[in-house]
CSV table of C-alpha atoms in Angstrom, one decimal:
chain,number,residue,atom,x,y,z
M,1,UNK,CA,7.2,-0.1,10.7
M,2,UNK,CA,5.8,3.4,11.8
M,3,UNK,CA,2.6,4.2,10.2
M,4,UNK,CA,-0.3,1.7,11.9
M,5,UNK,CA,1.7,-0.7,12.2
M,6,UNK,CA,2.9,-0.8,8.5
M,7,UNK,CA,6.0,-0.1,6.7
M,8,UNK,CA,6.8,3.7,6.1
M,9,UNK,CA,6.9,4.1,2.4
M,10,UNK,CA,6.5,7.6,2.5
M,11,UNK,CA,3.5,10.2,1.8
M,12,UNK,CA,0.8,8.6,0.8
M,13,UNK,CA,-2.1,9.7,-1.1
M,14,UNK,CA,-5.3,8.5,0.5
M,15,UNK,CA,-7.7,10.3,-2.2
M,16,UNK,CA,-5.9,8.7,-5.1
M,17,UNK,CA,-8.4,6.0,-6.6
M,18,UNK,CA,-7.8,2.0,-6.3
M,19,UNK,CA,-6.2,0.7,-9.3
M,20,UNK,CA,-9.0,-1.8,-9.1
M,21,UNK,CA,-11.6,1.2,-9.8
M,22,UNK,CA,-12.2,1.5,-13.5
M,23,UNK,CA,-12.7,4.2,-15.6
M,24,UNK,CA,-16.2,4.9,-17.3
M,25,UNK,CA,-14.8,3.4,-20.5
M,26,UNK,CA,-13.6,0.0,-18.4
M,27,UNK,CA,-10.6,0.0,-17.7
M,28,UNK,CA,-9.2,-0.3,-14.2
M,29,UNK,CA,-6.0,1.9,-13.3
M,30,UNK,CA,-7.2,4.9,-15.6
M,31,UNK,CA,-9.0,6.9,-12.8
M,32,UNK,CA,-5.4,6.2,-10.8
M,33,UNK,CA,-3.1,7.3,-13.1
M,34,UNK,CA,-5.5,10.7,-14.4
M,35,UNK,CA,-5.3,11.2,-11.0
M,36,UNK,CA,-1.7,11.0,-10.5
M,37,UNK,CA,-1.1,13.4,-13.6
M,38,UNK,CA,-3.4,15.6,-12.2
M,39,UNK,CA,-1.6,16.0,-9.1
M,40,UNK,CA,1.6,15.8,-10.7
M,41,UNK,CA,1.1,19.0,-13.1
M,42,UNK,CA,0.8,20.9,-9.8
M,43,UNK,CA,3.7,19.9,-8.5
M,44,UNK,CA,1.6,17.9,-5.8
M,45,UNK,CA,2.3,14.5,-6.2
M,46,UNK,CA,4.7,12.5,-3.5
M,47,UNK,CA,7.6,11.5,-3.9
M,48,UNK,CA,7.3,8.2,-2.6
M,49,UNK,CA,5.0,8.0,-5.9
M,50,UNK,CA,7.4,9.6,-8.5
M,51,UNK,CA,9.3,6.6,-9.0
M,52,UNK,CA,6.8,4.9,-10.2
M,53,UNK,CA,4.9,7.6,-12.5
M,54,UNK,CA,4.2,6.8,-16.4
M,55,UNK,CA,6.1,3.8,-15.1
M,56,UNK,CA,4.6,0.5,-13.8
M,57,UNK,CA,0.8,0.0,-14.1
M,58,UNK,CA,0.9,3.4,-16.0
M,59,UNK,CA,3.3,2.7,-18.6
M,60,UNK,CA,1.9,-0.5,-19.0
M,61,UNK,CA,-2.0,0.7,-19.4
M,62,UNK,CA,-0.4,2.9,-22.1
M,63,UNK,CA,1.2,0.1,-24.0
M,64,UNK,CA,-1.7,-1.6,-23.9
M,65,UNK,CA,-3.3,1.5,-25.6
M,66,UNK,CA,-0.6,2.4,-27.7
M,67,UNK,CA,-0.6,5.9,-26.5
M,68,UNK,CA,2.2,7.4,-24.8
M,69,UNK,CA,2.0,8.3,-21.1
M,70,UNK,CA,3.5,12.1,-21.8
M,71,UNK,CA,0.4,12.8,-24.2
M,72,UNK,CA,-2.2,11.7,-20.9
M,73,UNK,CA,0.1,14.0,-18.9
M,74,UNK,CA,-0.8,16.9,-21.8
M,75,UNK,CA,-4.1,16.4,-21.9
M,76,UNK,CA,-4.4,16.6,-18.1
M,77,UNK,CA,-2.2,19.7,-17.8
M,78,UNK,CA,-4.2,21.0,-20.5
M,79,UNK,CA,-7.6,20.5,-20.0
M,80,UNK,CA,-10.3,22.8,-17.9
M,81,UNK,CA,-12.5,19.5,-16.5
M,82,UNK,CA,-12.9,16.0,-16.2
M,83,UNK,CA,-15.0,15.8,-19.2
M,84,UNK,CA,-12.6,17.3,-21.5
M,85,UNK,CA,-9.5,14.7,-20.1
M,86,UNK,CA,-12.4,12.0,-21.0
M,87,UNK,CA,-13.3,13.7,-24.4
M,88,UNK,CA,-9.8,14.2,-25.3
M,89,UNK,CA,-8.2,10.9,-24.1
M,90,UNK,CA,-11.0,8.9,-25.9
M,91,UNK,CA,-9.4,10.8,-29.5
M,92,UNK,CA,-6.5,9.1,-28.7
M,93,UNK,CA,-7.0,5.8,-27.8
M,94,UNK,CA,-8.2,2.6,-29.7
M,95,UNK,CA,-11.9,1.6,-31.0
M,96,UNK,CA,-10.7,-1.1,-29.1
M,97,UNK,CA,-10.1,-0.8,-26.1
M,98,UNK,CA,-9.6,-4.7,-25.4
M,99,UNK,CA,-10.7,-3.9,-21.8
M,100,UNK,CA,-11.2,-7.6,-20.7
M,101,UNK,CA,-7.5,-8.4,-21.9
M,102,UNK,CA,-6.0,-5.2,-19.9
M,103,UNK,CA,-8.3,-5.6,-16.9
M,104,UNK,CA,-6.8,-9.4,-16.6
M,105,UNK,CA,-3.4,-8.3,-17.1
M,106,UNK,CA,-3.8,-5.9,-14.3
M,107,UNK,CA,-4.9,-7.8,-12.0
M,108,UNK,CA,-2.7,-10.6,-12.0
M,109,UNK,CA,0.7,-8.1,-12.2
M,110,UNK,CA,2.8,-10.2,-10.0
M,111,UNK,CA,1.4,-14.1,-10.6
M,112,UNK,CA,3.6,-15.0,-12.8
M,113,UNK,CA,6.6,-17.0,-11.8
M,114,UNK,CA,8.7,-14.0,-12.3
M,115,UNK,CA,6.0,-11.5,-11.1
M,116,UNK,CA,5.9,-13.4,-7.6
M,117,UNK,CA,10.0,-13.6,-7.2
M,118,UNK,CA,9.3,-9.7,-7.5
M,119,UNK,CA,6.2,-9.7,-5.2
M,120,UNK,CA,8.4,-11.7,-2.3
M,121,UNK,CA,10.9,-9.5,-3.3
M,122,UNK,CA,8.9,-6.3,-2.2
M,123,UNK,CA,7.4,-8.0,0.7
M,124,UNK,CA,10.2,-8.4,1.9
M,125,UNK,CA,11.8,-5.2,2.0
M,126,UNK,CA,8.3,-4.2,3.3
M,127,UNK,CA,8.6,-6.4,6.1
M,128,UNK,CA,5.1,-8.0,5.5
M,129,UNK,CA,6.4,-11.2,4.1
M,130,UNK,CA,3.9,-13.1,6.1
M,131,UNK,CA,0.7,-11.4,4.2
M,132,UNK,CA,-0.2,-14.2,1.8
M,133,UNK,CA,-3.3,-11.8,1.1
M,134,UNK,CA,-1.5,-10.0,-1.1
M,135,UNK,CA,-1.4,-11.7,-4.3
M,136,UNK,CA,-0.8,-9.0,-7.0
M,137,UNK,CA,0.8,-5.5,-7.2
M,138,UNK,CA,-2.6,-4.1,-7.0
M,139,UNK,CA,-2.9,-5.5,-3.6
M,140,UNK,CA,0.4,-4.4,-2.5
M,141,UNK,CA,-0.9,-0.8,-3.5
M,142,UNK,CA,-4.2,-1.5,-1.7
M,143,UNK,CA,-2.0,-2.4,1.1
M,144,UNK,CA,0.1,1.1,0.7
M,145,UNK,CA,-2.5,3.0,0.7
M,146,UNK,CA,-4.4,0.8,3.8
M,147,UNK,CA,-7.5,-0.2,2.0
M,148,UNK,CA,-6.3,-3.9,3.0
């Protein structure tokens, strides 16, 4: 524990959105993971976060899709504004987007029998296993990144 009282897991990105934010289309973890591609075609994004980029919640948002995370990462490095990452994402994905379905799916990551083994299993290493709050791995970010 070093930072507030909280396990160092490295830089964190405060200005990086909640995974519980959604995007205008609906769907929670877009804003994130633009965000994430945005810092990481300048070479800006943490480490700490690299092992977990177009994998996790952003690999799994893409399956969802059936896009692959390399094309969002294109259309972030190429586009000149927010607008045009909207525009040009929304070529690629879906007519349905099946938001209520991913938006579930997201927020219960980790409340499965299997997906709460791994949650005690990252507690622990964290040293927090005695926060019962957390009940997802969007909570465990939330934690990270000391919105709870």
């Amino acid at each position: 524990m070093s930072r507030n009282g909280r396990p160092d897991t490295g830089e964190i990105h405060y200005d990086l959105p909640s995974p519980y934010v959604p995007h205008a289309c609906g769907l929670l973890h877009l804003p994130r993971f633009i965000a994430k591609a945005k810092r990481h075609v300048k070479d800006e994004l943490g480490k700490s976060y690299q092992r977990n980029y177009k994998k996790g919640f952003d690999r799994f948002i893409c399956l969802h899709l059936g896009i692959d995370p390399e094309t969002v990462e294109e259309i972030v490095r190429e586009s000149s504004s927010d607008e045009e990452i909207d525009n040009r994402l929304a070529e690629i994905f879906p007519s349905d987007l099946r938001v209520e379905k991913w938006n579930r799916e997201l927020v219960q990551k980790g409340m499965s029998e299997m997906g709460r083994e791994a949650l005690a299993s990252a507690k622990r290493k964290m040293g927090i296993e005695d926060r019962t709050d957390l009940i997802s791995f969007a909570d465990m970010i939330e934690f990270d990144e000391e919105r709870i």
